DNA sequence: CTACATATTTGATATAAATCAAGATGCCTC
DNA sequence: GAGGCATCTTGATTTATATCAAATATGTAG
């Protein structure tokens, strides 16, 4: 484990309030591995032996069934993923692959579960993280059931433009194929949806998005905090998490 | 609060292992109310002041946006709902309405949060409940993204036939309109999907479903534990929860 | 039991999205 | 800067699903 990574992980909401000694134990038990792009980290159906923390790079959570495949989430540093599977001591429901060169910390399942049982602050952080992940997923599920493809894209673009610095200009965090799957459509359909949004001031140049007039786009997108809102229990120091 | 209801609630996984004194406090602080059918219990966007426990009857969780509405879950006794909103001290993301005459226990937010902070067994149960709810929702989300309407119905019927006693015959837990919304389709489309499944031995008579040959239906439905599996951390004494 | 209100089914049609098949574009390597 | 490969786009078509409009069934109050 590179020493400069430790404070970054330490500052994650999940670990920030935990006992010092216990955190050191976690770190000692953890593996830190570096992976090239397009490597499968976990496969749905496998037992959840480790909690994963993405320290650097980017990871896609995806799931397949019966010849089809879809993206469930795009993870950016620094954040933990597949926490629920570990706590439940169950199999993964999603697969994960890097799509950039990535550094990943892997903490053995039993350590997480022991910390949870013994460290009150950690337990509280786990609940906060879980309930937030749950609510995030409720929003995703509402979105896919209540919005058409072009509306999903429009709102996604608005959310991204808020989450990243400049509200008028940003880069997509993944290739368009992945974004399409995340938003529950085919790449072809995403292209056409972008075409439809040009009427509302959306300019696309490769992975670069420019939004001429957020109010005009919002007029079409009809965002609502009950689907598009970002919630933070903690102050999130240095944490970014990219949902759809 | 009717005395005969107390042991039922006490046996919920969420409360089963908690300290006796604390449970009594919870019950004392709680309200138990009876509602007729079609009454709104909570409305999305309102602050989550109470944790709800359905003691008797049936409740639908639903969400609306921009003129559309969809069913998120159908709750049967005895189970708690909207736990994540309470723990997060946030607004509800879903509305809830009774669709049978129902008895509902309402526990004030602060009591739940205090118990969580002070009672280790309760904290563990909360995490178990939350991580299970999260995984349940992951499965729902995978299903809607990876399966066509008729496949969703076929798998839903197989899950129901397993969850209820007799694998060849059962009653739908809600009207077909609600089931249709739960499965992400219109009532018309549900009708046609039932029509399509008659080729695989599904007989419908009102709300009664008869499955001639589960193997034949499964052949079409292609169920997988990674979407259709039921997970139980605890032995669930007397608990039933109906997901889609 | 009858009649009303509501829920469901059925048919015709419209819309949304997926698929198939070329092209075009961008990106990386050399 | 030129090839070569992958990604993305565009157009034509098919398929899935929604919508609209009756017709039929179902449950319920009287």
Short mmCIF file of C-alpha atoms (C1' of nucleotides) in Angstrom, two decimals:
data_model
loop_
_atom_site.label_atom_id
_atom_site.label_comp_id
_atom_site.label_asym_id
_atom_site.label_seq_id
_atom_site.Cartn_x
_atom_site.Cartn_y
_atom_site.Cartn_z
CA UNK A 1 0.00 0.00 0.00
CA UNK A 2 1.46 3.31 -1.00
CA UNK A 3 1.66 5.59 2.01
CA UNK A 4 0.14 8.55 0.17
CA UNK A 5 -3.02 6.53 -0.49
CA UNK A 6 -3.76 5.97 3.17
CA UNK A 7 -5.11 9.42 4.08
CA UNK A 8 -7.33 9.39 1.00
CA UNK A 9 -8.97 6.17 2.10
CA UNK A 10 -9.01 7.32 5.70
CA UNK A 11 -11.06 10.33 4.67
CA UNK A 12 -13.79 8.31 3.03
CA UNK A 13 -17.04 8.77 4.95
CA UNK A 14 -17.01 5.04 5.54
CA UNK A 15 -13.71 5.13 7.43
CA UNK A 16 -13.36 8.73 8.57
CA UNK A 17 -14.77 8.32 12.08
CA UNK A 18 -13.42 4.93 12.84
CA UNK A 19 -10.98 4.10 15.62
CA UNK A 20 -7.31 4.67 14.65
CA UNK A 21 -6.04 1.31 15.71
CA UNK A 22 -8.80 -0.50 13.92
CA UNK A 23 -8.21 1.43 10.76
CA UNK A 24 -4.55 0.46 10.87
CA UNK A 25 -5.55 -3.17 11.20
CA UNK A 26 -7.83 -2.86 8.20
CA UNK A 27 -5.08 -1.32 6.14
CA UNK A 28 -2.62 -4.00 7.18
CA UNK A 29 -5.03 -6.75 6.17
CA UNK A 30 -5.92 -5.05 2.89
CA UNK A 31 -4.38 -5.60 -0.50
CA UNK A 32 -3.74 -2.78 -2.89
CA UNK A 33 -3.60 -3.84 -6.49
CA UNK A 34 -3.10 -2.06 -9.75
CA UNK A 35 -5.03 -3.15 -12.81
CA UNK A 36 -4.95 -2.23 -16.47
CA UNK A 37 -8.17 -1.21 -18.23
CA UNK A 38 -10.80 -3.77 -19.18
CA UNK A 39 -9.96 -6.16 -16.36
CA UNK A 40 -12.74 -7.94 -14.51
CA UNK A 41 -12.39 -7.37 -10.79
CA UNK A 42 -15.43 -9.31 -9.67
CA UNK A 43 -17.97 -11.52 -11.36
CA UNK A 44 -21.60 -11.67 -10.37
CA UNK A 45 -22.36 -14.92 -8.62
CA UNK A 46 -18.99 -15.16 -6.90
CA UNK A 47 -18.85 -14.95 -3.09
CA UNK A 48 -18.10 -11.48 -1.75
CA UNK A 49 -14.72 -12.11 -0.16
CA UNK A 50 -13.54 -8.52 -0.18
CA UNK A 51 -14.82 -5.01 0.09
CA UNK A 52 -13.40 -2.95 -2.77
CA UNK A 53 -12.30 0.65 -2.57
CA UNK A 54 -11.41 2.41 -5.77
CA UNK A 55 -8.42 4.62 -5.06
CA UNK A 56 -7.57 5.67 -8.59
CA UNK A 57 -8.96 5.04 -12.05
CA UNK A 58 -12.51 4.12 -12.94
CA UNK A 59 -14.69 1.04 -12.58
CA UNK A 60 -17.92 -0.05 -14.22
CA UNK A 61 -20.48 -2.14 -12.34
CA UNK A 62 -22.49 -4.22 -14.76
CA UNK A 63 -24.76 -7.22 -14.92
CA UNK A 64 -25.67 -9.71 -17.58
CA UNK A 65 -28.41 -12.21 -18.11
CA UNK A 66 -29.51 -14.41 -20.93
CA UNK A 67 -27.33 -12.85 -23.61
CA UNK A 68 -28.04 -9.25 -22.58
CA UNK A 69 -25.80 -6.96 -20.55
CA UNK A 70 -26.32 -3.63 -18.84
CA UNK A 71 -24.29 -1.12 -16.85
CA UNK A 72 -25.47 -0.55 -13.31
CA UNK A 73 -23.09 2.20 -12.20
CA UNK A 74 -19.86 4.01 -12.99
CA UNK A 75 -17.57 4.34 -9.98
CA UNK A 76 -15.00 7.10 -9.63
CA UNK A 77 -12.37 7.58 -6.91
CA UNK A 78 -12.47 7.53 -4.05
CA UNK A 79 -15.30 5.26 -3.10
CA UNK A 80 -16.15 1.83 -1.84
CA UNK A 81 -18.33 -0.49 -3.82
CA UNK A 82 -20.32 -3.71 -3.31
CA UNK A 83 -20.65 -3.03 0.41
CA UNK A 84 -24.04 -4.72 0.70
CA UNK A 85 -22.79 -8.03 -0.65
CA UNK A 86 -19.97 -8.05 1.92
CA UNK A 87 -22.22 -7.20 4.85
CA UNK A 88 -24.70 -9.80 3.77
CA UNK A 89 -21.88 -12.30 3.28
CA UNK A 90 -23.53 -13.22 0.01
CA UNK A 91 -22.60 -13.49 -3.63
CA UNK A 92 -22.11 -10.46 -5.82
CA UNK A 93 -25.14 -9.39 -7.80
CA UNK A 94 -23.04 -7.27 -10.12
CA UNK A 95 -19.76 -7.69 -11.94
CA UNK A 96 -17.08 -5.02 -11.96
CA UNK A 97 -14.44 -4.15 -14.52
CA UNK A 98 -11.89 -1.38 -14.76
CA UNK A 99 -12.16 0.88 -17.73
CA UNK A 100 -9.14 2.98 -16.89
CA UNK A 101 -5.87 1.89 -15.30
CA UNK A 102 -6.93 1.59 -11.67
CA UNK A 103 -5.66 1.16 -8.15
CA UNK A 104 -8.01 -0.81 -5.96
CA UNK A 105 -7.87 -1.58 -2.28
CA UNK A 106 -9.36 -4.89 -1.25
CA UNK A 107 -10.34 -5.46 2.38
CA UNK A 108 -11.19 -8.99 3.46
CA UNK A 109 -14.82 -9.57 4.22
CA UNK A 110 -14.24 -10.81 7.80
CA UNK A 111 -12.35 -7.69 8.73
CA UNK A 112 -15.16 -5.47 7.59
CA UNK A 113 -17.69 -7.53 9.43
CA UNK A 114 -15.62 -7.57 12.60
CA UNK A 115 -15.09 -3.82 12.49
CA UNK A 116 -18.76 -3.39 12.02
CA UNK A 117 -19.53 -5.45 15.10
CA UNK A 118 -16.90 -3.76 17.28
CA UNK A 119 -16.66 -0.17 16.17
CA UNK A 120 -19.72 1.94 16.71
CA UNK A 121 -18.57 4.82 14.51
CA UNK A 122 -17.88 2.44 11.68
CA UNK A 123 -21.29 0.84 12.10
CA UNK A 124 -22.92 4.23 11.85
CA UNK A 125 -20.94 5.04 8.72
CA UNK A 126 -21.93 1.73 7.18
CA UNK A 127 -25.58 2.47 7.75
CA UNK A 128 -25.22 5.95 6.31
CA UNK A 129 -23.44 4.60 3.25
CA UNK A 130 -25.94 1.80 2.75
CA UNK A 131 -29.04 3.89 3.17
CA UNK A 132 -27.63 6.40 0.76
CA UNK A 133 -26.81 3.73 -1.79
CA UNK A 134 -30.33 2.40 -1.38
CA UNK A 135 -31.89 5.78 -1.97
CA UNK A 136 -29.64 6.37 -4.95
CA UNK A 137 -30.88 3.14 -6.44
CA UNK A 138 -34.51 4.02 -5.74
CA UNK A 139 -33.93 7.15 -7.76
CA UNK A 140 -32.36 5.20 -10.59
CA UNK A 141 -35.25 2.80 -10.60
CA UNK A 142 -37.79 5.59 -10.59
CA UNK A 143 -35.99 7.23 -13.45
CA UNK A 144 -36.02 4.23 -15.69
CA UNK A 145 -39.67 3.53 -15.00
CA UNK A 146 -40.94 7.09 -15.23
CA UNK A 147 -38.88 8.73 -17.94
CA UNK A 148 -38.34 8.18 -21.67
CA UNK A 149 -34.85 7.71 -23.07
CA UNK A 150 -34.32 11.32 -24.16
CA UNK A 151 -35.54 12.58 -20.79
CA UNK A 152 -33.15 10.27 -18.98
CA UNK A 153 -30.28 11.58 -21.03
CA UNK A 154 -31.29 15.22 -20.54
CA UNK A 155 -31.45 14.80 -16.77
CA UNK A 156 -28.22 12.84 -16.72
CA UNK A 157 -26.48 15.68 -18.51
CA UNK A 158 -27.89 18.21 -16.06
CA UNK A 159 -26.74 16.13 -13.10
CA UNK A 160 -23.27 15.75 -14.56
CA UNK A 161 -23.00 19.42 -15.31
CA UNK A 162 -23.83 20.15 -11.67
CA UNK A 163 -21.54 17.52 -10.21
CA UNK A 164 -18.53 18.63 -12.19
CA UNK A 165 -17.06 22.09 -11.99
CA UNK A 166 -18.29 24.08 -14.95
CA UNK A 167 -22.05 23.90 -15.44
CA UNK A 168 -21.80 24.66 -19.16
CA UNK A 169 -19.10 22.25 -20.18
CA UNK A 170 -17.87 18.83 -19.06
CA UNK A 171 -16.57 15.48 -20.25
CA UNK A 172 -18.50 12.25 -20.10
CA UNK A 173 -17.01 9.96 -17.45
CA UNK A 174 -17.15 6.93 -19.77
CA UNK A 175 -17.60 6.03 -23.41
CA UNK A 176 -20.98 6.58 -24.97
CA UNK A 177 -21.68 2.87 -25.17
CA UNK A 178 -21.34 2.62 -21.39
CA UNK A 179 -23.40 5.74 -20.79
CA UNK A 180 -26.09 4.31 -23.06
CA UNK A 181 -26.21 1.08 -21.06
CA UNK A 182 -26.23 3.01 -17.78
CA UNK A 183 -29.23 4.96 -18.99
CA UNK A 184 -30.99 1.83 -20.23
CA UNK A 185 -30.77 2.31 -23.98
CA UNK A 186 -28.73 1.18 -26.96
CA UNK A 187 -25.82 3.24 -28.32
CA UNK A 188 -27.85 3.99 -31.44
CA UNK A 189 -30.68 5.28 -29.35
CA UNK A 190 -28.29 7.43 -27.32
CA UNK A 191 -27.02 9.03 -30.51
CA UNK A 192 -30.53 9.88 -31.56
CA UNK A 193 -31.35 11.18 -28.10
CA UNK A 194 -28.35 13.51 -28.32
CA UNK A 195 -29.70 14.58 -31.68
CA UNK A 196 -33.06 15.35 -30.14
CA UNK A 197 -31.42 17.40 -27.37
CA UNK A 198 -29.61 19.65 -29.82
CA UNK A 199 -32.92 21.49 -30.05
CA UNK A 200 -32.41 22.34 -26.36
CA UNK A 201 -28.87 23.66 -26.67
CA UNK A 202 -26.84 20.50 -26.13
CA UNK A 203 -23.64 20.38 -28.24
CA UNK A 204 -21.61 17.21 -28.38
CA UNK A 205 -18.02 16.92 -29.61
CA UNK A 206 -16.73 13.44 -28.92
CA UNK A 207 -16.97 12.98 -25.15
CA UNK A 208 -17.25 16.72 -24.53
CA UNK A 209 -20.65 18.14 -23.73
CA UNK A 210 -21.59 21.76 -23.92
CA UNK A 211 -24.86 23.01 -22.53
CA UNK A 212 -25.80 26.39 -23.98
CA UNK A 213 -28.71 27.07 -21.72
CA UNK A 214 -29.32 24.91 -18.68
CA UNK A 215 -32.73 26.49 -18.11
CA UNK A 216 -33.85 25.56 -21.60
CA UNK A 217 -32.63 21.99 -21.17
CA UNK A 218 -34.26 21.77 -17.74
CA UNK A 219 -37.45 22.90 -19.35
CA UNK A 220 -37.41 19.73 -21.38
CA UNK A 221 -35.83 17.47 -18.74
CA UNK A 222 -38.12 18.41 -15.85
CA UNK A 223 -35.63 17.44 -13.13
CA UNK A 224 -36.90 16.80 -9.60
CA UNK A 225 -34.94 16.35 -6.37
CA UNK A 226 -36.89 13.14 -5.80
CA UNK A 227 -35.03 11.56 -8.71
CA UNK A 228 -32.11 13.82 -9.45
CA UNK A 229 -31.20 15.15 -6.04
CA UNK A 230 -27.83 14.42 -4.49
CA UNK A 231 -27.89 13.59 -0.80
CA UNK A 232 -25.03 13.84 1.59
CA UNK A 233 -25.21 12.88 5.20
CA UNK A 234 -21.60 13.59 5.77
CA UNK A 235 -19.50 16.31 4.45
CA UNK A 236 -17.77 14.26 1.78
CA UNK A 237 -14.13 15.19 1.83
CA UNK A 238 -12.66 14.50 -1.55
CA UNK A 239 -15.27 11.97 -2.48
CA UNK A 240 -16.88 11.80 -5.82
CA UNK A 241 -19.43 9.27 -6.82
CA UNK A 242 -20.98 9.22 -10.23
CA UNK A 243 -24.44 7.89 -10.58
CA UNK A 244 -26.42 7.90 -13.75
CA UNK B 1 -51.66 -0.64 20.59
CA UNK B 2 -53.43 -3.95 20.83
CA UNK B 3 -51.51 -6.30 23.10
CA UNK B 4 -51.73 -9.20 20.65
CA UNK B 5 -49.86 -7.17 18.04
CA UNK B 6 -46.80 -6.68 20.18
CA UNK B 7 -45.24 -10.14 19.84
CA UNK B 8 -45.75 -10.02 16.09
CA UNK B 9 -43.76 -6.82 15.82
CA UNK B 10 -41.25 -8.05 18.37
CA UNK B 11 -40.51 -11.03 16.14
CA UNK B 12 -39.64 -8.95 13.13
CA UNK B 13 -35.98 -9.43 12.25
CA UNK B 14 -35.54 -5.72 12.79
CA UNK B 15 -36.63 -5.88 16.43
CA UNK B 16 -36.15 -9.51 17.42
CA UNK B 17 -32.71 -9.18 19.01
CA UNK B 18 -33.11 -5.81 20.56
CA UNK B 19 -32.99 -5.07 24.27
CA UNK B 20 -36.32 -5.66 26.08
CA UNK B 21 -36.47 -2.33 27.80
CA UNK B 22 -35.67 -0.45 24.65
CA UNK B 23 -38.29 -2.31 22.70
CA UNK B 24 -40.86 -1.36 25.32
CA UNK B 25 -39.88 2.26 24.96
CA UNK B 26 -40.27 2.05 21.22
CA UNK B 27 -43.70 0.55 21.54
CA UNK B 28 -44.74 3.18 24.07
CA UNK B 29 -43.67 5.96 21.74
CA UNK B 30 -45.30 4.35 18.75
CA UNK B 31 -48.74 4.98 17.36
CA UNK B 32 -50.88 2.22 15.99
CA UNK B 33 -53.43 3.37 13.52
CA UNK B 34 -56.08 1.66 11.46
CA UNK B 35 -56.76 2.82 7.94
CA UNK B 36 -59.36 1.98 5.32
CA UNK B 37 -58.22 1.02 1.81
CA UNK B 38 -56.91 3.61 -0.64
CA UNK B 39 -55.59 5.94 2.03
CA UNK B 40 -52.29 7.69 1.50
CA UNK B 41 -49.98 7.04 4.42
CA UNK B 42 -46.99 8.96 3.17
CA UNK B 43 -46.29 11.23 0.27
CA UNK B 44 -42.97 11.41 -1.53
CA UNK B 45 -41.18 14.61 -0.72
CA UNK B 46 -42.46 14.79 2.86
CA UNK B 47 -39.92 14.50 5.70
CA UNK B 48 -39.60 10.99 7.11
CA UNK B 49 -40.95 11.55 10.60
CA UNK B 50 -41.84 7.95 11.34
CA UNK B 51 -40.77 4.44 10.57
CA UNK B 52 -43.78 2.45 9.44
CA UNK B 53 -44.48 -1.16 10.27
CA UNK B 54 -47.35 -2.86 8.51
CA UNK B 55 -49.07 -5.10 11.04
CA UNK B 56 -52.11 -6.09 9.05
CA UNK B 57 -53.47 -5.35 5.61
CA UNK B 58 -51.50 -4.41 2.54
CA UNK B 59 -49.65 -1.33 1.36
CA UNK B 60 -48.39 -0.18 -2.01
CA UNK B 61 -45.25 1.89 -2.38
CA UNK B 62 -45.43 4.05 -5.46
CA UNK B 63 -43.86 7.05 -7.10
CA UNK B 64 -45.03 9.61 -9.58
CA UNK B 65 -43.38 12.15 -11.82
CA UNK B 66 -44.49 14.41 -14.58
CA UNK B 67 -47.94 12.87 -15.04
CA UNK B 68 -46.74 9.28 -14.85
CA UNK B 69 -46.98 6.92 -11.88
CA UNK B 70 -45.47 3.56 -11.08
CA UNK B 71 -45.59 0.99 -8.30
CA UNK B 72 -42.30 0.36 -6.56
CA UNK B 73 -43.30 -2.44 -4.17
CA UNK B 74 -46.19 -4.22 -2.56
CA UNK B 75 -45.80 -4.65 1.20
CA UNK B 76 -47.45 -7.45 3.16
CA UNK B 77 -47.50 -7.99 6.93
CA UNK B 78 -45.46 -8.04 8.93
CA UNK B 79 -42.74 -5.75 7.70
CA UNK B 80 -41.21 -2.35 8.13
CA UNK B 81 -40.95 0.05 5.24
CA UNK B 82 -39.12 3.26 4.30
CA UNK B 83 -36.32 2.49 6.75
CA UNK B 84 -33.65 4.20 4.65
CA UNK B 85 -35.46 7.54 4.62
CA UNK B 86 -35.73 7.48 8.42
CA UNK B 87 -32.09 6.58 8.99
CA UNK B 88 -31.02 9.23 6.54
CA UNK B 89 -33.37 11.72 8.17
CA UNK B 90 -34.42 12.72 4.70
CA UNK B 91 -37.58 13.07 2.70
CA UNK B 92 -39.49 10.08 1.39
CA UNK B 93 -38.66 9.08 -2.15
CA UNK B 94 -41.82 7.00 -2.42
CA UNK B 95 -45.43 7.44 -1.47
CA UNK B 96 -47.41 4.75 0.30
CA UNK B 97 -51.09 3.92 0.26
CA UNK B 98 -53.14 1.14 1.76
CA UNK B 99 -55.02 -1.05 -0.63
CA UNK B 100 -56.64 -3.19 2.04
CA UNK B 101 -57.91 -2.15 5.45
CA UNK B 102 -54.64 -1.93 7.36
CA UNK B 103 -53.14 -1.57 10.80
CA UNK B 104 -49.91 0.35 10.79
CA UNK B 105 -47.47 1.03 13.58
CA UNK B 106 -45.66 4.32 13.37
CA UNK B 107 -42.45 4.81 15.33
CA UNK B 108 -41.05 8.32 15.62
CA UNK B 109 -37.87 8.91 13.67
CA UNK B 110 -35.81 10.07 16.69
CA UNK B 111 -36.60 6.90 18.63
CA UNK B 112 -35.36 4.74 15.80
CA UNK B 113 -32.23 6.78 15.44
CA UNK B 114 -31.57 6.73 19.17
CA UNK B 115 -32.06 2.96 19.35
CA UNK B 116 -29.73 2.57 16.48
CA UNK B 117 -27.03 4.55 18.24
CA UNK B 118 -27.46 2.81 21.59
CA UNK B 119 -28.44 -0.78 20.87
CA UNK B 120 -25.85 -2.89 19.11
CA UNK B 121 -28.24 -5.70 18.24
CA UNK B 122 -30.67 -3.26 16.70
CA UNK B 123 -27.88 -1.63 14.71
CA UNK B 124 -26.91 -5.02 13.32
CA UNK B 125 -30.50 -5.76 12.40
CA UNK B 126 -30.81 -2.40 10.67
CA UNK B 127 -27.78 -3.12 8.54
CA UNK B 128 -29.07 -6.57 7.68
CA UNK B 129 -32.43 -5.17 6.71
CA UNK B 130 -30.94 -2.35 4.68
CA UNK B 131 -28.43 -4.43 2.81
CA UNK B 132 -31.14 -6.90 1.98
CA UNK B 133 -33.44 -4.17 0.76
CA UNK B 134 -30.61 -2.80 -1.33
CA UNK B 135 -29.91 -6.16 -2.92
CA UNK B 136 -33.58 -6.71 -3.53
CA UNK B 137 -33.70 -3.43 -5.40
CA UNK B 138 -30.58 -4.28 -7.41
CA UNK B 139 -32.42 -7.38 -8.55
CA UNK B 140 -35.50 -5.39 -9.47
CA UNK B 141 -33.38 -2.96 -11.42
CA UNK B 142 -31.56 -5.73 -13.23
CA UNK B 143 -34.86 -7.34 -14.09
CA UNK B 144 -36.34 -4.27 -15.67
CA UNK B 145 -33.23 -3.57 -17.67
CA UNK B 146 -32.49 -7.10 -18.78
CA UNK B 147 -35.89 -8.71 -19.37
CA UNK B 148 -38.82 -8.09 -21.67
CA UNK B 149 -42.31 -7.61 -20.27
CA UNK B 150 -43.48 -11.20 -20.78
CA UNK B 151 -40.28 -12.53 -19.20
CA UNK B 152 -40.74 -10.27 -16.20
CA UNK B 153 -44.25 -11.58 -15.73
CA UNK B 154 -43.21 -15.21 -16.15
CA UNK B 155 -40.49 -14.86 -13.53
CA UNK B 156 -42.76 -12.93 -11.21
CA UNK B 157 -45.29 -15.76 -11.36
CA UNK B 158 -42.59 -18.34 -10.64
CA UNK B 159 -41.38 -16.32 -7.66
CA UNK B 160 -44.89 -15.95 -6.30
CA UNK B 161 -45.64 -19.63 -6.74
CA UNK B 162 -42.53 -20.40 -4.68
CA UNK B 163 -43.15 -17.81 -2.02
CA UNK B 164 -46.71 -18.90 -1.35
CA UNK B 165 -47.67 -22.37 -0.29
CA UNK B 166 -48.86 -24.31 -3.31
CA UNK B 167 -46.46 -24.08 -6.24
CA UNK B 168 -49.20 -24.77 -8.79
CA UNK B 169 -51.85 -22.35 -7.62
CA UNK B 170 -51.91 -18.97 -5.89
CA UNK B 171 -53.66 -15.62 -5.78
CA UNK B 172 -52.12 -12.37 -6.93
CA UNK B 173 -51.36 -10.13 -3.94
CA UNK B 174 -52.82 -7.06 -5.65
CA UNK B 175 -55.00 -6.07 -8.56
CA UNK B 176 -53.66 -6.55 -12.03
CA UNK B 177 -53.24 -2.83 -12.57
CA UNK B 178 -50.89 -2.68 -9.60
CA UNK B 179 -49.00 -5.79 -10.67
CA UNK B 180 -48.61 -4.29 -14.13
CA UNK B 181 -47.12 -1.10 -12.71
CA UNK B 182 -44.86 -3.10 -10.40
CA UNK B 183 -43.53 -5.01 -13.38
CA UNK B 184 -43.10 -1.84 -15.41
CA UNK B 185 -45.84 -2.22 -17.99
CA UNK B 186 -49.38 -1.05 -18.70
CA UNK B 187 -52.43 -3.10 -17.71
CA UNK B 188 -53.13 -3.75 -21.39
CA UNK B 189 -49.65 -5.09 -21.87
CA UNK B 190 -50.00 -7.30 -18.79
CA UNK B 191 -53.13 -8.81 -20.25
CA UNK B 192 -51.33 -9.63 -23.46
CA UNK B 193 -48.34 -11.01 -21.57
CA UNK B 194 -50.71 -13.36 -19.71
CA UNK B 195 -52.05 -14.35 -23.10
CA UNK B 196 -48.57 -15.13 -24.32
CA UNK B 197 -47.85 -17.25 -21.23
CA UNK B 198 -50.88 -19.45 -21.78
CA UNK B 199 -48.67 -21.28 -24.28
CA UNK B 200 -46.49 -22.20 -21.29
CA UNK B 201 -49.27 -23.54 -19.09
CA UNK B 202 -50.33 -20.40 -17.22
CA UNK B 203 -54.12 -20.27 -16.51
CA UNK B 204 -55.65 -17.11 -15.14
CA UNK B 205 -59.08 -16.83 -13.55
CA UNK B 206 -59.52 -13.36 -12.07
CA UNK B 207 -56.74 -13.00 -9.53
CA UNK B 208 -56.13 -16.74 -9.35
CA UNK B 209 -53.13 -18.15 -11.16
CA UNK B 210 -52.63 -21.78 -12.02
CA UNK B 211 -49.30 -23.02 -13.31
CA UNK B 212 -49.67 -26.36 -15.08
CA UNK B 213 -46.00 -27.07 -15.46
CA UNK B 214 -43.43 -24.97 -13.65
CA UNK B 215 -40.59 -26.53 -15.64
CA UNK B 216 -42.19 -25.50 -18.91
CA UNK B 217 -42.74 -21.96 -17.67
CA UNK B 218 -39.19 -21.80 -16.31
CA UNK B 219 -37.99 -22.87 -19.71
CA UNK B 220 -39.40 -19.66 -21.07
CA UNK B 221 -38.70 -17.47 -18.03
CA UNK B 222 -35.04 -18.46 -17.53
CA UNK B 223 -34.98 -17.55 -13.83
CA UNK B 224 -31.62 -16.97 -12.14
CA UNK B 225 -30.80 -16.60 -8.44
CA UNK B 226 -28.96 -13.38 -9.31
CA UNK B 227 -32.32 -11.78 -10.09
CA UNK B 228 -34.98 -14.05 -8.67
CA UNK B 229 -33.28 -15.45 -5.59
CA UNK B 230 -34.67 -14.78 -2.12
CA UNK B 231 -32.09 -14.04 0.53
CA UNK B 232 -32.54 -14.36 4.22
CA UNK B 233 -29.96 -13.51 6.76
CA UNK B 234 -32.19 -14.24 9.63
CA UNK B 235 -34.67 -16.96 10.04
CA UNK B 236 -37.71 -14.88 9.33
CA UNK B 237 -40.34 -15.80 11.82
CA UNK B 238 -43.71 -14.98 10.39
CA UNK B 239 -42.39 -12.41 8.00
CA UNK B 240 -43.50 -12.13 4.47
CA UNK B 241 -42.37 -9.53 2.04
CA UNK B 242 -43.58 -9.40 -1.49
CA UNK B 243 -41.24 -8.01 -4.00
CA UNK B 244 -41.88 -8.08 -7.68
"C1'" DC C 1 -80.44 -11.09 -7.74
"C1'" DT C 2 -79.80 -6.93 -10.23
"C1'" DA C 3 -77.49 -2.88 -11.52
"C1'" DC C 4 -73.90 0.08 -11.14
"C1'" DA C 5 -69.08 1.18 -10.84
"C1'" DT C 6 -64.63 -0.50 -11.56
"C1'" DA C 7 -61.28 -3.49 -13.48
"C1'" DT C 8 -59.85 -6.15 -17.16
"C1'" DT C 9 -59.61 -7.70 -21.87
"C1'" DT C 10 -59.46 -7.10 -26.76
"C1'" DG C 11 -58.65 -4.77 -31.06
"C1'" DA C 12 -56.72 -0.99 -33.79
"C1'" DT C 13 -53.27 2.22 -34.00
"C1'" DA C 14 -49.31 5.17 -32.64
"C1'" DT C 15 -44.98 5.73 -30.48
"C1'" DA C 16 -40.63 4.29 -28.55
"C1'" DA C 17 -36.89 1.68 -28.78
"C1'" DA C 18 -34.11 -2.22 -30.69
"C1'" DT C 19 -31.98 -4.24 -34.46
"C1'" DC C 20 -29.60 -4.52 -38.75
"C1'" DA C 21 -26.58 -2.55 -42.01
"C1'" DA C 22 -23.67 0.77 -43.78
"C1'" DG C 23 -20.98 4.85 -43.29
"C1'" DA C 24 -18.44 8.28 -40.87
"C1'" DT C 25 -15.57 9.80 -37.36
"C1'" DG C 26 -12.22 9.76 -34.03
"C1'" DC C 27 -8.17 7.79 -31.95
"C1'" DC C 28 -4.01 5.45 -31.63
"C1'" DT C 29 0.16 3.53 -33.53
"C1'" DC C 30 3.65 3.82 -36.36
"C1'" DG D 1 0.52 12.47 -41.30
"C1'" DA D 2 -1.38 7.83 -42.93
"C1'" DG D 3 -3.25 3.57 -42.02
"C1'" DG D 4 -6.07 0.70 -39.14
"C1'" DC D 5 -9.26 -0.34 -35.56
"C1'" DA D 6 -12.77 0.80 -32.63
"C1'" DT D 7 -16.50 3.81 -31.62
"C1'" DC D 8 -20.05 6.38 -32.94
"C1'" DT D 9 -23.61 7.93 -36.16
"C1'" DT D 10 -27.18 7.58 -39.57
"C1'" DG D 11 -30.78 5.42 -42.15
"C1'" DA D 12 -34.10 1.62 -42.89
"C1'" DT D 13 -36.68 -1.67 -40.70
"C1'" DT D 14 -38.62 -4.62 -37.09
"C1'" DT D 15 -40.14 -5.38 -32.57
"C1'" DA D 16 -41.84 -3.99 -28.14
"C1'" DT D 17 -44.68 -1.34 -25.72
"C1'" DA D 18 -48.04 2.48 -25.04
"C1'" DT D 19 -52.22 4.63 -26.15
"C1'" DC D 20 -56.95 5.00 -27.43
"C1'" DA D 21 -61.43 3.09 -27.77
"C1'" DA D 22 -64.86 -0.26 -26.99
"C1'" DA D 23 -66.51 -4.38 -25.19
"C1'" DT D 24 -66.65 -7.64 -21.48
"C1'" DA D 25 -66.07 -9.26 -17.06
"C1'" DT D 26 -65.96 -8.69 -11.99
"C1'" DG D 27 -67.08 -7.23 -7.57
"C1'" DT D 28 -70.29 -4.82 -4.61
"C1'" DA D 29 -74.23 -2.19 -2.69
"C1'" DG D 30 -78.65 -2.30 -2.41
#
